[in-house]
CSV table of C-alpha atoms and ligand atoms in Angstrom, one decimal:
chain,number,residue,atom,x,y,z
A,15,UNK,CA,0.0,0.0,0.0
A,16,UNK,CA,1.6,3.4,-1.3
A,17,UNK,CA,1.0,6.5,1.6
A,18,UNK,CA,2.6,9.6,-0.3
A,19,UNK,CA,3.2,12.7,2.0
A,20,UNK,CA,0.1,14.9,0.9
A,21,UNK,CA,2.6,17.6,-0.8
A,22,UNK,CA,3.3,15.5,-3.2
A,23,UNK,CA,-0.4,15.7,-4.9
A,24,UNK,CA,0.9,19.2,-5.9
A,25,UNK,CA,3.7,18.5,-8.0
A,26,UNK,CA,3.4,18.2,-11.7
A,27,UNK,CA,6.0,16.9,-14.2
A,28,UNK,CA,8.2,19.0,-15.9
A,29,UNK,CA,6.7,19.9,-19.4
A,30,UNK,CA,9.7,20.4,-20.8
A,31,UNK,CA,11.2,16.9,-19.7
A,32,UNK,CA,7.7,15.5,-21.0
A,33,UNK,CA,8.1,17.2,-24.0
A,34,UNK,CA,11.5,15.8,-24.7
A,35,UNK,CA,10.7,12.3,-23.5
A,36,UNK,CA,7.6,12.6,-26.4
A,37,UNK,CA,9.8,14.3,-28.8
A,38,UNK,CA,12.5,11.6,-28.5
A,39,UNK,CA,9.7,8.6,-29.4
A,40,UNK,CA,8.2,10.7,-32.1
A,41,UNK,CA,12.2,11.0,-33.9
A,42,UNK,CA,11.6,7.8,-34.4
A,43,UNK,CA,9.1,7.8,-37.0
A,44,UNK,CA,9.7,11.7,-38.5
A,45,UNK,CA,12.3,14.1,-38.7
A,46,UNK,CA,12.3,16.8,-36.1
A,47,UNK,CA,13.5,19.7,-34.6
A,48,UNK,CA,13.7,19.9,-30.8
A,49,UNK,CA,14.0,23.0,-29.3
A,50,UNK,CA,12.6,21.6,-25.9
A,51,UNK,CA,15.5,21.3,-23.8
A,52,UNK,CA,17.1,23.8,-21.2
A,53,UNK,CA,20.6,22.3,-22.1
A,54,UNK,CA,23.9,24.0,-24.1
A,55,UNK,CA,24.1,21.9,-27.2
A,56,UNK,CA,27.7,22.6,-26.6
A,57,UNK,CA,30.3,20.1,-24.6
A,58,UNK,CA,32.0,20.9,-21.6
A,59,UNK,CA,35.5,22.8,-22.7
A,60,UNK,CA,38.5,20.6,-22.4
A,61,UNK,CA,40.5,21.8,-19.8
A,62,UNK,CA,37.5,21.4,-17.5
A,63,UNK,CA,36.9,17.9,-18.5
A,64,UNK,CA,40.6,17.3,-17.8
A,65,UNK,CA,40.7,19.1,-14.3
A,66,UNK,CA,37.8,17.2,-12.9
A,67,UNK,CA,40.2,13.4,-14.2
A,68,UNK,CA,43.3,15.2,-12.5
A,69,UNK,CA,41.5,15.7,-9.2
A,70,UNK,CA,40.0,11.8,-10.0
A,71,UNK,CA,43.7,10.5,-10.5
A,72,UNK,CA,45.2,12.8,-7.5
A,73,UNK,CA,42.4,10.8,-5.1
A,74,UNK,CA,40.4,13.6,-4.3
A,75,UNK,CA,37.1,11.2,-4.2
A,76,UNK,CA,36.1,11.8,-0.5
A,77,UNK,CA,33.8,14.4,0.5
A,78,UNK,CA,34.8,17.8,0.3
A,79,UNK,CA,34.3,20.4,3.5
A,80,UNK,CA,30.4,21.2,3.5
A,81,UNK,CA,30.5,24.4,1.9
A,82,UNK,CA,32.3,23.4,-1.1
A,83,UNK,CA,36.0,23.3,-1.3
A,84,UNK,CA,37.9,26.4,0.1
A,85,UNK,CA,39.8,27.0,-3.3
A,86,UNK,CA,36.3,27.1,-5.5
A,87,UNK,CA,34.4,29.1,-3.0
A,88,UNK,CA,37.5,31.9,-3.0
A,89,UNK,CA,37.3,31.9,-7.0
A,90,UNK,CA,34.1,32.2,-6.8
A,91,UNK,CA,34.8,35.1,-4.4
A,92,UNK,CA,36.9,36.7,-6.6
A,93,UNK,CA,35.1,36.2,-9.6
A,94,UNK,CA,31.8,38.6,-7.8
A,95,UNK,CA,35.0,41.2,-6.9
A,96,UNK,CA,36.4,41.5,-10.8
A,97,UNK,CA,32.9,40.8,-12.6
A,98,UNK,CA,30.6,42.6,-10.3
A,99,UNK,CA,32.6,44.9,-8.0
A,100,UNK,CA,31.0,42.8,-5.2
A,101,UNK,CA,32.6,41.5,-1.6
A,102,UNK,CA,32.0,38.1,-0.3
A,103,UNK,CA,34.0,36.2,2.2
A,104,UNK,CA,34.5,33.0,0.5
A,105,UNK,CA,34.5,31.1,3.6
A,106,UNK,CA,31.3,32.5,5.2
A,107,UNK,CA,29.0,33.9,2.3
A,108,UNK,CA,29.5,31.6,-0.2
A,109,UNK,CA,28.0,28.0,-0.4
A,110,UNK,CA,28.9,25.5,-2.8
A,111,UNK,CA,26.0,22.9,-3.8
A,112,UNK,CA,24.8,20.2,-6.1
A,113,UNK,CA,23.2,22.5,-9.0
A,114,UNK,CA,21.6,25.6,-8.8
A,115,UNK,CA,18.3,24.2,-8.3
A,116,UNK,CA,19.3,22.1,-4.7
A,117,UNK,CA,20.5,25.8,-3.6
A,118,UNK,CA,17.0,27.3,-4.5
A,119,UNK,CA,15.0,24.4,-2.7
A,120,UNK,CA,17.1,24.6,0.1
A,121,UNK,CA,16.3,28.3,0.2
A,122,UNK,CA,12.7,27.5,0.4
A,123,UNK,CA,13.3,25.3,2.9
A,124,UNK,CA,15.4,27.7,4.9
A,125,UNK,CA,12.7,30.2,4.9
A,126,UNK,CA,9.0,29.2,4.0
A,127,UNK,CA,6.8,28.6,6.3
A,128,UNK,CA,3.1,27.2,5.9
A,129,UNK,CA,1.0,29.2,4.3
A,130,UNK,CA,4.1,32.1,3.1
A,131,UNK,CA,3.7,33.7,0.2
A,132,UNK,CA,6.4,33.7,-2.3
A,133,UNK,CA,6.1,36.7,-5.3
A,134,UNK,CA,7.1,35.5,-9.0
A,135,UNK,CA,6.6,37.9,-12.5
A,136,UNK,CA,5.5,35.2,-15.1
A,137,UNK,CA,6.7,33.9,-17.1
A,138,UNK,CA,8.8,32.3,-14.8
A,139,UNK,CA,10.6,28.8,-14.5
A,140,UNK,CA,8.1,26.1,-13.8
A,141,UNK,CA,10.0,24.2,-11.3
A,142,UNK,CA,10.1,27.4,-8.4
A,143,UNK,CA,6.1,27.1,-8.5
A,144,UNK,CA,6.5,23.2,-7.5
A,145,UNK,CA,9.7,24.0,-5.1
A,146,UNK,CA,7.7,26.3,-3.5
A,147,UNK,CA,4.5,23.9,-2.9
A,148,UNK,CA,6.8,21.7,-1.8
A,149,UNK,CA,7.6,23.6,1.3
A,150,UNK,CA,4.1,24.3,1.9
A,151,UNK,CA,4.4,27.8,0.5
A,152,UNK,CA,2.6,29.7,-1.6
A,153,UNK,CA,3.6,31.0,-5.5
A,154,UNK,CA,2.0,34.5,-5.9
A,155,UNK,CA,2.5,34.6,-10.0
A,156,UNK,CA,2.0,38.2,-11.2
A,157,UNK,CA,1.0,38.4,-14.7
A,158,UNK,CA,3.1,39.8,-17.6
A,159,UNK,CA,2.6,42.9,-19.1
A,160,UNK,CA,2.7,42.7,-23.3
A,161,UNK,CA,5.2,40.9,-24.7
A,162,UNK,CA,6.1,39.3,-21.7
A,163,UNK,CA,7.8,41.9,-19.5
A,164,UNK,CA,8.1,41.7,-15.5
A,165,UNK,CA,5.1,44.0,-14.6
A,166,UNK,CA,6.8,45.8,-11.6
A,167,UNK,CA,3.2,48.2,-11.0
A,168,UNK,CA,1.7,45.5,-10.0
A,169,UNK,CA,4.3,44.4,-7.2
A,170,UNK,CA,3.6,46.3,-4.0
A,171,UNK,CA,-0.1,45.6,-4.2
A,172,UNK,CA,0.6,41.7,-4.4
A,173,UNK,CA,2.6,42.3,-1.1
A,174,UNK,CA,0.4,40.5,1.5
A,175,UNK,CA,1.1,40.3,5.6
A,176,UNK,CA,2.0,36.9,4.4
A,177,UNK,CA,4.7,37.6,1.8
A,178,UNK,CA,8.3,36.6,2.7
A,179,UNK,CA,9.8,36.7,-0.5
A,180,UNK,CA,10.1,38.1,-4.0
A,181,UNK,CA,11.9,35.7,-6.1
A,182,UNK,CA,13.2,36.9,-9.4
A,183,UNK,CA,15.4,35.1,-12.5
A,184,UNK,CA,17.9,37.6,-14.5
A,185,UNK,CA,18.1,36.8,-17.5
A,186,UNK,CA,14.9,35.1,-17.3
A,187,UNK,CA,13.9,31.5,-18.2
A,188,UNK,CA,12.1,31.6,-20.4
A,189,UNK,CA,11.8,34.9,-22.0
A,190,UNK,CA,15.6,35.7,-21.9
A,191,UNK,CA,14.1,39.4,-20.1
A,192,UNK,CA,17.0,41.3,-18.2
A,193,UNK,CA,16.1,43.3,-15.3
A,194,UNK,CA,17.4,46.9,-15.5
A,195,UNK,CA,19.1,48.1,-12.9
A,196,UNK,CA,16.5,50.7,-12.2
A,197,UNK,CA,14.1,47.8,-12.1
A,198,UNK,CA,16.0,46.4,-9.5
A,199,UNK,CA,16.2,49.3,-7.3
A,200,UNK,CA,12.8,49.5,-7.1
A,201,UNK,CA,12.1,45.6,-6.3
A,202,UNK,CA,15.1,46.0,-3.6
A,203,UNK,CA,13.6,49.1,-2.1
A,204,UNK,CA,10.3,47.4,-1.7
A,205,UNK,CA,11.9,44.3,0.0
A,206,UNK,CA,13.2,46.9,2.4
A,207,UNK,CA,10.4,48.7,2.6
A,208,UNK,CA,8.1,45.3,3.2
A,209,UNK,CA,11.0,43.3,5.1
A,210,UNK,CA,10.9,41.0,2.7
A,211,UNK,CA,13.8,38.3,1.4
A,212,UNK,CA,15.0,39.0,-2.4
A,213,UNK,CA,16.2,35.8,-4.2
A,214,UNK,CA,17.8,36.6,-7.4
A,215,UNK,CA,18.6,33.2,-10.1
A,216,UNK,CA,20.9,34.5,-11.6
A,217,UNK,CA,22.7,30.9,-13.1
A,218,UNK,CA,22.5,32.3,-16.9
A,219,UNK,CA,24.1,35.4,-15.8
A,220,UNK,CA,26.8,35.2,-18.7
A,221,UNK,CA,24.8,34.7,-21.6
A,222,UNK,CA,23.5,38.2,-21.7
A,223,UNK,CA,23.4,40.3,-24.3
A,224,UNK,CA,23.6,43.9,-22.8
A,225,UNK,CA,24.8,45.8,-19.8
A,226,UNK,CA,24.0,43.7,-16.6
A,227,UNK,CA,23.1,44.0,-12.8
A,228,UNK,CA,23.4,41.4,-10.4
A,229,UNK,CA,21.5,41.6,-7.5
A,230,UNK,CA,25.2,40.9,-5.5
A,231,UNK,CA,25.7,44.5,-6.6
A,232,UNK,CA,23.5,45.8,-3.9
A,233,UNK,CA,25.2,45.9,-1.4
A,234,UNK,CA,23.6,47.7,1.2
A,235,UNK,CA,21.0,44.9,1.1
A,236,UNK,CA,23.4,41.9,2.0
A,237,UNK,CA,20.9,41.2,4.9
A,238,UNK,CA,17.7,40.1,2.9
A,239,UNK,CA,19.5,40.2,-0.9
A,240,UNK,CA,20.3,36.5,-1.7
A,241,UNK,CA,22.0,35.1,-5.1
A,242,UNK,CA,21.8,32.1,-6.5
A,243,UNK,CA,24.4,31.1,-9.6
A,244,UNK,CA,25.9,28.0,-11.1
A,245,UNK,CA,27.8,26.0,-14.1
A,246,UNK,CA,25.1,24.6,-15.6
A,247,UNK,CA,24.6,27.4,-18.5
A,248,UNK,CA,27.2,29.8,-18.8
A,249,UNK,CA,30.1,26.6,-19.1
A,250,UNK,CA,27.8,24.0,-20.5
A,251,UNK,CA,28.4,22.0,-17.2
A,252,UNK,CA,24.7,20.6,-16.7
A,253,UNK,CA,25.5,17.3,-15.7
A,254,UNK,CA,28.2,18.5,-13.3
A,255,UNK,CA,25.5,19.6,-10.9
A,256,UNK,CA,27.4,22.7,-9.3
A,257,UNK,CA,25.7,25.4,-8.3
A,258,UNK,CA,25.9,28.1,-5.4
A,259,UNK,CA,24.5,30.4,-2.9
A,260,UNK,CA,25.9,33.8,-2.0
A,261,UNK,CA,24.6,35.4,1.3
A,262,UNK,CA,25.3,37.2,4.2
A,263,UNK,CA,26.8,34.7,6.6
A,264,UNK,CA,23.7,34.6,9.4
A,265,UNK,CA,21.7,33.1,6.0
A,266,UNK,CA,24.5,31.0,5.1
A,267,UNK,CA,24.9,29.4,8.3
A,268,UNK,CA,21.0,28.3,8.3
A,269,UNK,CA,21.1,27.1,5.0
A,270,UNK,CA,24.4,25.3,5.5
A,271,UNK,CA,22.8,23.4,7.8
A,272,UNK,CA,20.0,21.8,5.2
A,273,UNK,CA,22.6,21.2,3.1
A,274,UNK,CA,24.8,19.3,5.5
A,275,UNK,CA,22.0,17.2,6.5
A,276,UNK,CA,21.3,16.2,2.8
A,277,UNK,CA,23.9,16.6,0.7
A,278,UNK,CA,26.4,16.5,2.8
A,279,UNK,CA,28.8,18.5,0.4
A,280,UNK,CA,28.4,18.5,-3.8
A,281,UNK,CA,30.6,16.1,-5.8
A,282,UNK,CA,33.8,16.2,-5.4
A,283,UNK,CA,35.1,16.0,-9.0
A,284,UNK,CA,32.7,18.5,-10.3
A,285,UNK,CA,33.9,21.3,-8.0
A,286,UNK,CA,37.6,20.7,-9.2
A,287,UNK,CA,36.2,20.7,-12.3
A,288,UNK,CA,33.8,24.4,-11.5
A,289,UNK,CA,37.5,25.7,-10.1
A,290,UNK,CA,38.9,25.3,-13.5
A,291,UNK,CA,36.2,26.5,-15.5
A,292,UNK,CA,36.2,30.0,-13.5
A,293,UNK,CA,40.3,30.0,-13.5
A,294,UNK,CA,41.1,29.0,-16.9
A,295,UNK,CA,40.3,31.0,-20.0
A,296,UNK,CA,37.1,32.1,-20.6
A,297,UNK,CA,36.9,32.0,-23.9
A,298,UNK,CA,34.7,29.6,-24.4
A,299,UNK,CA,32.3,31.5,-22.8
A,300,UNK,CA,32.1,34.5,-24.8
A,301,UNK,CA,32.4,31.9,-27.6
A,302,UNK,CA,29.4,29.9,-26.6
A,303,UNK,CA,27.6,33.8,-25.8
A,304,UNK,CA,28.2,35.0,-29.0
A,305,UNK,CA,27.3,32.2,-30.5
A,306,UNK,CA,23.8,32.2,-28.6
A,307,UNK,CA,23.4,35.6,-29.7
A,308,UNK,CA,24.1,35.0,-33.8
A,309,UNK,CA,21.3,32.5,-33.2
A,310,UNK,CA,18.8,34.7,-31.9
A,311,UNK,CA,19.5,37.4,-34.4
A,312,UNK,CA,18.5,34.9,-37.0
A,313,UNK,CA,15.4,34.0,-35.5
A,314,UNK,CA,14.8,37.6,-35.0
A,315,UNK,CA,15.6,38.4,-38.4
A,316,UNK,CA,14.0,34.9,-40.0
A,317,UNK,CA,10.5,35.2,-38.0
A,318,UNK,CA,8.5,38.2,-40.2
A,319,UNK,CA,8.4,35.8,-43.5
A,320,UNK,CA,5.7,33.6,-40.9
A,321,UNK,CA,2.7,33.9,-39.2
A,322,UNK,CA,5.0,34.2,-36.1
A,323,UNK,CA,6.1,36.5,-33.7
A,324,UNK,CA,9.5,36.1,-31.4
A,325,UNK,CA,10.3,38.6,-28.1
A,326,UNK,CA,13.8,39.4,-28.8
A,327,UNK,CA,15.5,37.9,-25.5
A,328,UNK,CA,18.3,39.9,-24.2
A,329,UNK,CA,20.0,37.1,-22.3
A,330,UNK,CA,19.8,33.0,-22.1
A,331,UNK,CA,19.2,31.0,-25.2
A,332,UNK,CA,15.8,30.5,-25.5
A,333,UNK,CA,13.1,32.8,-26.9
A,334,UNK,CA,9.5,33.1,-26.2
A,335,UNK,CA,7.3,32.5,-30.0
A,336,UNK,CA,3.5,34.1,-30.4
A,337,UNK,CA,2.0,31.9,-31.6
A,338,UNK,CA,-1.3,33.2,-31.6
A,339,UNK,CA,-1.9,32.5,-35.4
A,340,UNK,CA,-2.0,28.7,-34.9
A,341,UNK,CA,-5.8,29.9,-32.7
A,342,UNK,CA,-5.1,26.4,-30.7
A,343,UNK,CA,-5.8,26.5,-27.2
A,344,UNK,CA,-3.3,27.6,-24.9
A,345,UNK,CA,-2.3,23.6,-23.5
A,346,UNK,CA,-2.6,22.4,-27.2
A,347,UNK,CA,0.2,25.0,-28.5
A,348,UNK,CA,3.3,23.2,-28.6
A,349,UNK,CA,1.7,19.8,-29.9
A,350,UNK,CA,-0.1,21.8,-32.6
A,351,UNK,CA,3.4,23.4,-33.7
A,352,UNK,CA,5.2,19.6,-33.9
A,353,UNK,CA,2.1,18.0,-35.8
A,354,UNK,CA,1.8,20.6,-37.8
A,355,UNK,CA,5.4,22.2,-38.6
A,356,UNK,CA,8.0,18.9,-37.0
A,357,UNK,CA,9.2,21.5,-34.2
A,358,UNK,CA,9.0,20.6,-30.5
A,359,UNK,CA,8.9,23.8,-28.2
A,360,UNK,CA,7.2,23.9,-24.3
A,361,UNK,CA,3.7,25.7,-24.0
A,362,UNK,CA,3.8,29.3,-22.7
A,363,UNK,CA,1.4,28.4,-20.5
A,364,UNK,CA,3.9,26.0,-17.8
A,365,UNK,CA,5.6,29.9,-17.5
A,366,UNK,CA,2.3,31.2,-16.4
A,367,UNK,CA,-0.7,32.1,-17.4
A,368,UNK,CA,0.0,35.5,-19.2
A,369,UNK,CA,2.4,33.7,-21.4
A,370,UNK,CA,-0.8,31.2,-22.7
A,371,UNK,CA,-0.2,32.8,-26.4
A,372,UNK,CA,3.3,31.9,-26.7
A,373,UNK,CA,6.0,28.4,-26.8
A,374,UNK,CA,9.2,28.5,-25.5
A,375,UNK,CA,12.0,27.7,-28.3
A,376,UNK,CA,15.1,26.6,-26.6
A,377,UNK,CA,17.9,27.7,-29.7
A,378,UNK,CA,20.2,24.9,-28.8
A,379,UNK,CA,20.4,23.5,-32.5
A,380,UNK,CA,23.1,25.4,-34.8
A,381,UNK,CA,22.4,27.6,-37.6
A,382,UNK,CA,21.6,25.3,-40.3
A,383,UNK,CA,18.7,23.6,-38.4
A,384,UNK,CA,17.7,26.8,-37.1
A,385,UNK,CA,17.4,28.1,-40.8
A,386,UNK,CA,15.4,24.9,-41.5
A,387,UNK,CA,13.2,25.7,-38.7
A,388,UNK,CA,12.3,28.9,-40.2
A,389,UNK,CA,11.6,27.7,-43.1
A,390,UNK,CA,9.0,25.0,-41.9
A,391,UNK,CA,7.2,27.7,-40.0
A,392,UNK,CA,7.0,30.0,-42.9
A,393,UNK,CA,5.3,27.1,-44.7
A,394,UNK,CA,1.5,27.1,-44.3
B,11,PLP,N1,17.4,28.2,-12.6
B,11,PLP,C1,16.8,28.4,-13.8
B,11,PLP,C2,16.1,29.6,-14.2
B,11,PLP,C3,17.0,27.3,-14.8
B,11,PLP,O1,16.4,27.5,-16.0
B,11,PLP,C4,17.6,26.1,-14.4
B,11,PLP,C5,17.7,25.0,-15.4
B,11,PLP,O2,17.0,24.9,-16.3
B,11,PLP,C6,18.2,26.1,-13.1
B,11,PLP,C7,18.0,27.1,-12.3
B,11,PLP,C8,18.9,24.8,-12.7
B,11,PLP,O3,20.3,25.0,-12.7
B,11,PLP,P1,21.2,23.8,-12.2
B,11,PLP,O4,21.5,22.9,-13.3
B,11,PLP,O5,22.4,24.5,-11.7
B,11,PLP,O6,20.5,23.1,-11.1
């Protein structure tokens, strides 16, 4: 007999992962293009790969101190200093853990209590919603305004006596929206004003395609302003699972402590590995950026010959399509687009509500299938 914890009647599966699973049966049988998946189509750079077999051949296989090994957390230190003119003290702010996602459920469970109310602009990334029901908290999803944008007028009257938190992704999955720094002024100034905790995901903060604030910038806030950042994107490192939270050490020490109890400390390997990618060059970063960015000025450029219309993301590889020409219903979108055209995208509508008109293309297939792409779509 099978007695799940009520919580778990709340989850839902990943669309995306559903989508992929389908769209990997379906391949089968017809040719098509996937742009489901939240993954680099790149490979890990070289001398990453070969740092994480030194550290294998040197025996560093036990577990590493809780907080991630003191060498990673002091790059990553001194990677907020150069990049973003901000202080951390790598061996009290800064926690190493397995992925970016582990560091944003333990801050749920580090700070959600029944009933809290957590504040999200759609579109947003469907697995916070879940995370957050998961801790017996509640998502407060603020619509978008047109064309997707954060609507920030609409913030302070969704503050509630139960709020605790505003959460907020920059560059934002799925749109690829970047928060201005005036925008985030006024978000910090209403977590002050409200007393309020202000989570910023910021794990695709290096495939951005203008001028760019991190919330670690703030400093005057380093008692409620919490980042979270990782490998997964900007280094191609998803299966690495390395990600991390930067805090002010009275935070850090609380969350520490869920993290100690679970994970004990994130794999080994893959921070020797995370060390090397933030050391070594980074070329392959601006590389994979730029690279990101051609692809989305195609699509920009491609889109007006069809019945489609793309938001131009600023920042992560993935753009948001209308597809309000296809008159589907809002569920039926994506499934419309592969019978109909051969491409796979996720439905607006897992991002929220206000993004019911539009699929999420993830532009991690190169030029040539991207041009094919537009070509099927401009084809009635
Ligand atoms: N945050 C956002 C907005 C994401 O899109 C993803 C992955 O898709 C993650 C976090 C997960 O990052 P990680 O691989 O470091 O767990």
């Amino acid at each position: 007999m099978q007695k799940f914890a009520q919580r778990l009647s709340l989850l839902k599966a990943s669309e995306s992962m559903a989508m992929a699973q389908k769209v990997k049966e379906l391949q089968k049988a017809m040719d098509i293009i996937d742009l489901t998946f939240g993954q680099p189509d790149f490979d890990t750079p070289e001398h990453i790969k070969q740092a994480a077999w030194k550290a294998i051949c040197e025996g560093k296989n036990g577990y590493t101190a809780s907080y991630g090994v003191v060498e990673l957390r002091q790059a990553i230190a001194e990677f907020y200093q150069q990049y973003y003119r901000a202080q951390y003290a790598p061996l009290k702010e800064v926690l190493v853990c397995p992925g970016a996602k582990q560091g944003i459920m333990y801050l749920m469970q580090a700070f959600l209590n029944p009933g809290d109310e957590v504040i999200l602009f759609e579109p947003c990334w469907l697995s916070y919603g879940d995370m957050i029901l998961l801790n017996e908290g509640v998502p407060k999803f603020i619509p978008a305004k047109a064309d997707l944008a954060p609507d920030l007028n609409r913030l302070e009257s969704s503050i509630s006596p139960k709020t605790k938190m505003i959460l907020i992704n920059n560059p934002v999955n799925p749109s690829g929206y970047v928060f201005s720094r005036k925008e985030l002024e006024y978000i910090v100034a209403l977590a002050v004003k409200h007393d309020l905790i202000i989570v910023s995901d910021e794990i695709y903060d290096r495939i951005v395609f203008m001028d760019f604030t991190s919330l670690s910038q703030f400093e005057n806030v380093r008692d409620r302003a919490i980042v979270v950042g990782g490998f997964s994107k900007n280094y191609a490192m998803t299966g690495w699972r390395i990600g991390y939270i930067l805090a002010a050490e009275p935070m850090i020490a609380k969350i520490g402590l869920i993290h100690q109890h679970t994970a004990t400390c994130a794999s080994s390997q893959s921070q020797y590995a995370a060390l090397a990618a933030l050391t070594g060059s980074q070329d392959s970063v601006s590389q994979m950026s730029r690279v990101y960015q051609s692809r989305r000025d195609l699509m920009g450029a491609g889109i007006g010959r069809t019945p489609f219309r793309l938001i131009k993301p600023e920042g992560t590889f993935y753009a948001m399509m209308d597809v309000s020409s296809l008159r589907a219903e809002p569920e039926k979108n994506s499934q419309e687009l592969l019978t109909r055209y051969g491409i796979a995208s996720v439905n607006g509508l897992s991002y929220g509500q206000s993004a019911g008109a539009y699929v999420r293309l993830s532009l991690t297939q190169g030029e040539a299938r991207l041009q094919e792409c537009l070509q099927r779509l401009s084809k009635n």
